[in-house]
Amino acid sequence: MVDAAALLRNRDAVSFLTREGLEGPRVGFVLGSGWGHFVDSTEIVAACPYEQIPGFGESTVPGHAGRLVRGRSGDHEYLAMQGRLHHYEGHPLSRIGAAVSVLRELGVRELVVTCAAGAVNPDYAIGDLVLVRDYINFMLDSPARGAGDSVGIRTSPSPRLLTASREAAESEGITLAEGVLFSSKGPSYETPAEVRMVRTFGGDVVSMSTAPELIAAGAMGMEAVAFACVTNMAPGVVPGREVNHEEVIEVMDKMKGRFSALLTAILARFEGDR
Ligand code: HPA
């Protein structure tokens, strides 16, 4: 039987990155638009641009640096994808899953996935940080498709990491909203009719990423949790308000300091929890 780890494995990338000194940290981050600023607030131990990593795939979206980083914050080390691979850029879900598999083979056991998102819940505001309590995978496909051992696996966010995340945020005085993330394929923003559907389905925020990484992590036995930053109200939630990628980048840029504070606290807490 094919298992998810074997299905998604990229041995060439793992041996290359091991030689480059990226092996070791147990906490991993997938940093979406803007969230990559966290890396810049820490000490970089080793880094490798995606285009040098065999079979990894390049990130082409403005706002995404596109490198794998081993970094240190205080006494705690982490491994981060600074810039993610998006399905809407043309990367198959298997490649997005393979990147998570590379993190796992380099030692990551707890994965923190981050993204920008539009708010569908009218009670949210631009700049809110949302702990993803659960998600709806509206990409309607799985990076683990084809892995026989993945039938029936549970890939919801880890209850232990959800609790640790709440405690880490609270200890730093960071307010977190909590909600359900709806992951769509993109690349277009949703229409107001689609946004109404997302709300009816139970979504609070919508993004074009994150579910694939959570599913891949769960399928390979990692614990995972995700955070979304509200960069805009989704179309139709506030009548007459449009959304564009430049605005999303602008909001993310203003959030730099809060991303670093949150992820620094999360790293310390996850490392300290063991
Ligand atoms: N929809 C989907 N993805 C997004 C949005 C949105 O409104 N904002 C940021 N990422």
PDB file of N, CA, C and O in Angstrom, residues 7 15-16 21 26 30 46 53 77 82 98 105 107 112-113 141 173 195 212 230 235 237 257 262:
ATOM      1  N   LEU A   7       4.263   8.701  -1.017  1.00  0.00           N
ATOM      2  CA  LEU A   7       3.655   9.337  -2.193  1.00  0.00           C
ATOM      3  C   LEU A   7       4.246  10.727  -2.440  1.00  0.00           C
ATOM      4  O   LEU A   7       4.501  11.118  -3.571  1.00  0.00           O
ATOM      5  N   SER A  15      17.972  15.419   0.592  1.00  0.00           N
ATOM      6  CA  SER A  15      19.436  15.276   0.741  1.00  0.00           C
ATOM      7  C   SER A  15      20.138  16.595   0.446  1.00  0.00           C
ATOM      8  O   SER A  15      21.096  16.955   1.134  1.00  0.00           O
ATOM      9  N   PHE A  16      19.637  17.339  -0.543  1.00  0.00           N
ATOM     10  CA  PHE A  16      20.244  18.646  -0.852  1.00  0.00           C
ATOM     11  C   PHE A  16      20.148  19.585   0.356  1.00  0.00           C
ATOM     12  O   PHE A  16      21.134  20.200   0.783  1.00  0.00           O
ATOM     13  N   GLY A  21      22.416  22.298   5.446  1.00  0.00           N
ATOM     14  CA  GLY A  21      22.308  22.617   6.871  1.00  0.00           C
ATOM     15  C   GLY A  21      20.913  23.006   7.332  1.00  0.00           C
ATOM     16  O   GLY A  21      20.751  23.707   8.335  1.00  0.00           O
ATOM     17  N   ARG A  26      12.048  21.281  14.919  1.00  0.00           N
ATOM     18  CA  ARG A  26      10.806  20.489  15.023  1.00  0.00           C
ATOM     19  C   ARG A  26       9.560  21.304  14.750  1.00  0.00           C
ATOM     20  O   ARG A  26       8.482  20.772  14.525  1.00  0.00           O
ATOM     21  N   VAL A  30       4.655  27.604   7.382  1.00  0.00           N
ATOM     22  CA  VAL A  30       4.414  27.936   5.984  1.00  0.00           C
ATOM     23  C   VAL A  30       3.895  29.368   6.008  1.00  0.00           C
ATOM     24  O   VAL A  30       2.813  29.630   6.551  1.00  0.00           O
ATOM     25  N   ALA A  46      20.421  29.231   8.166  1.00  0.00           N
ATOM     26  CA  ALA A  46      20.704  28.766   6.800  1.00  0.00           C
ATOM     27  C   ALA A  46      19.471  29.055   5.943  1.00  0.00           C
ATOM     28  O   ALA A  46      18.354  29.060   6.458  1.00  0.00           O
ATOM     29  N   ILE A  53      16.318  24.252  -5.031  1.00  0.00           N
ATOM     30  CA  ILE A  53      15.957  22.976  -4.393  1.00  0.00           C
ATOM     31  C   ILE A  53      15.385  22.039  -5.457  1.00  0.00           C
ATOM     32  O   ILE A  53      14.390  22.385  -6.109  1.00  0.00           O
ATOM     33  N   GLU A  77      14.723  27.145  17.570  1.00  0.00           N
ATOM     34  CA  GLU A  77      14.925  27.079  16.119  1.00  0.00           C
ATOM     35  C   GLU A  77      13.624  26.710  15.409  1.00  0.00           C
ATOM     36  O   GLU A  77      12.746  26.052  15.973  1.00  0.00           O
ATOM     37  N   GLN A  82       9.398  30.601   3.481  1.00  0.00           N
ATOM     38  CA  GLN A  82       9.100  32.042   3.414  1.00  0.00           C
ATOM     39  C   GLN A  82       8.529  32.303   2.024  1.00  0.00           C
ATOM     40  O   GLN A  82       9.247  32.546   1.064  1.00  0.00           O
ATOM     41  N   ALA A  98       4.263  17.791  -1.319  1.00  0.00           N
ATOM     42  CA  ALA A  98       5.664  17.353  -1.297  1.00  0.00           C
ATOM     43  C   ALA A  98       6.524  18.350  -0.505  1.00  0.00           C
ATOM     44  O   ALA A  98       7.462  17.941   0.190  1.00  0.00           O
ATOM     45  N   GLU A 105      10.534  15.531   6.636  1.00  0.00           N
ATOM     46  CA  GLU A 105      11.755  14.702   6.598  1.00  0.00           C
ATOM     47  C   GLU A 105      12.960  15.450   7.156  1.00  0.00           C
ATOM     48  O   GLU A 105      13.929  14.842   7.585  1.00  0.00           O
ATOM     49  N   GLY A 107      12.675  17.147   9.789  1.00  0.00           N
ATOM     50  CA  GLY A 107      12.520  17.074  11.246  1.00  0.00           C
ATOM     51  C   GLY A 107      11.274  17.723  11.819  1.00  0.00           C
ATOM     52  O   GLY A 107      10.990  17.592  13.008  1.00  0.00           O
ATOM     53  N   VAL A 112       2.864  25.154  11.455  1.00  0.00           N
ATOM     54  CA  VAL A 112       2.007  26.334  11.580  1.00  0.00           C
ATOM     55  C   VAL A 112       1.837  26.918  10.177  1.00  0.00           C
ATOM     56  O   VAL A 112       2.820  27.324   9.554  1.00  0.00           O
ATOM     57  N   VAL A 113       0.608  26.920   9.679  1.00  0.00           N
ATOM     58  CA  VAL A 113       0.331  27.390   8.322  1.00  0.00           C
ATOM     59  C   VAL A 113      -0.342  28.752   8.417  1.00  0.00           C
ATOM     60  O   VAL A 113      -1.240  28.939   9.257  1.00  0.00           O
ATOM     61  N   ASP A 141     -10.037  18.587  -3.720  1.00  0.00           N
ATOM     62  CA  ASP A 141      -9.078  17.536  -4.050  1.00  0.00           C
ATOM     63  C   ASP A 141      -8.070  17.522  -2.909  1.00  0.00           C
ATOM     64  O   ASP A 141      -8.005  18.472  -2.127  1.00  0.00           O
ATOM     65  N   GLY A 173      -0.745  39.179  25.093  1.00  0.00           N
ATOM     66  CA  GLY A 173      -1.778  40.209  24.946  1.00  0.00           C
ATOM     67  C   GLY A 173      -2.247  40.376  23.509  1.00  0.00           C
ATOM     68  O   GLY A 173      -2.699  41.452  23.103  1.00  0.00           O
ATOM     69  N   VAL A 195     -19.541  34.453  -2.023  1.00  0.00           N
ATOM     70  CA  VAL A 195     -19.307  34.813  -0.620  1.00  0.00           C
ATOM     71  C   VAL A 195     -20.538  34.453   0.227  1.00  0.00           C
ATOM     72  O   VAL A 195     -20.404  33.925   1.339  1.00  0.00           O
ATOM     73  N   PRO A 212      -4.562  22.568   1.637  1.00  0.00           N
ATOM     74  CA  PRO A 212      -3.673  21.490   1.160  1.00  0.00           C
ATOM     75  C   PRO A 212      -2.539  21.183   2.137  1.00  0.00           C
ATOM     76  O   PRO A 212      -2.222  20.004   2.367  1.00  0.00           O
ATOM     77  N   VAL A 230      -6.978  38.801   8.306  1.00  0.00           N
ATOM     78  CA  VAL A 230      -8.020  39.408   7.475  1.00  0.00           C
ATOM     79  C   VAL A 230      -7.443  40.641   6.780  1.00  0.00           C
ATOM     80  O   VAL A 230      -7.084  41.623   7.435  1.00  0.00           O
ATOM     81  N   PRO A 235     -15.892  40.236  -1.053  1.00  0.00           N
ATOM     82  CA  PRO A 235     -16.829  40.996  -1.888  1.00  0.00           C
ATOM     83  C   PRO A 235     -18.291  40.824  -1.457  1.00  0.00           C
ATOM     84  O   PRO A 235     -18.753  39.709  -1.224  1.00  0.00           O
ATOM     85  N   VAL A 237     -19.638  41.774   1.357  1.00  0.00           N
ATOM     86  CA  VAL A 237     -19.870  41.821   2.816  1.00  0.00           C
ATOM     87  C   VAL A 237     -20.106  43.271   3.237  1.00  0.00           C
ATOM     88  O   VAL A 237     -20.998  43.566   4.037  1.00  0.00           O
ATOM     89  N   GLY A 257       4.683  43.760  12.391  1.00  0.00           N
ATOM     90  CA  GLY A 257       5.067  43.676  13.796  1.00  0.00           C
ATOM     91  C   GLY A 257       4.209  42.669  14.550  1.00  0.00           C
ATOM     92  O   GLY A 257       4.706  41.908  15.383  1.00  0.00           O
ATOM     93  N   LEU A 262       3.267  37.417  17.233  1.00  0.00           N
ATOM     94  CA  LEU A 262       2.462  36.196  17.385  1.00  0.00           C
ATOM     95  C   LEU A 262       3.310  34.948  17.131  1.00  0.00           C
ATOM     96  O   LEU A 262       3.318  34.017  17.949  1.00  0.00           O
TER      97      LEU A 262
END
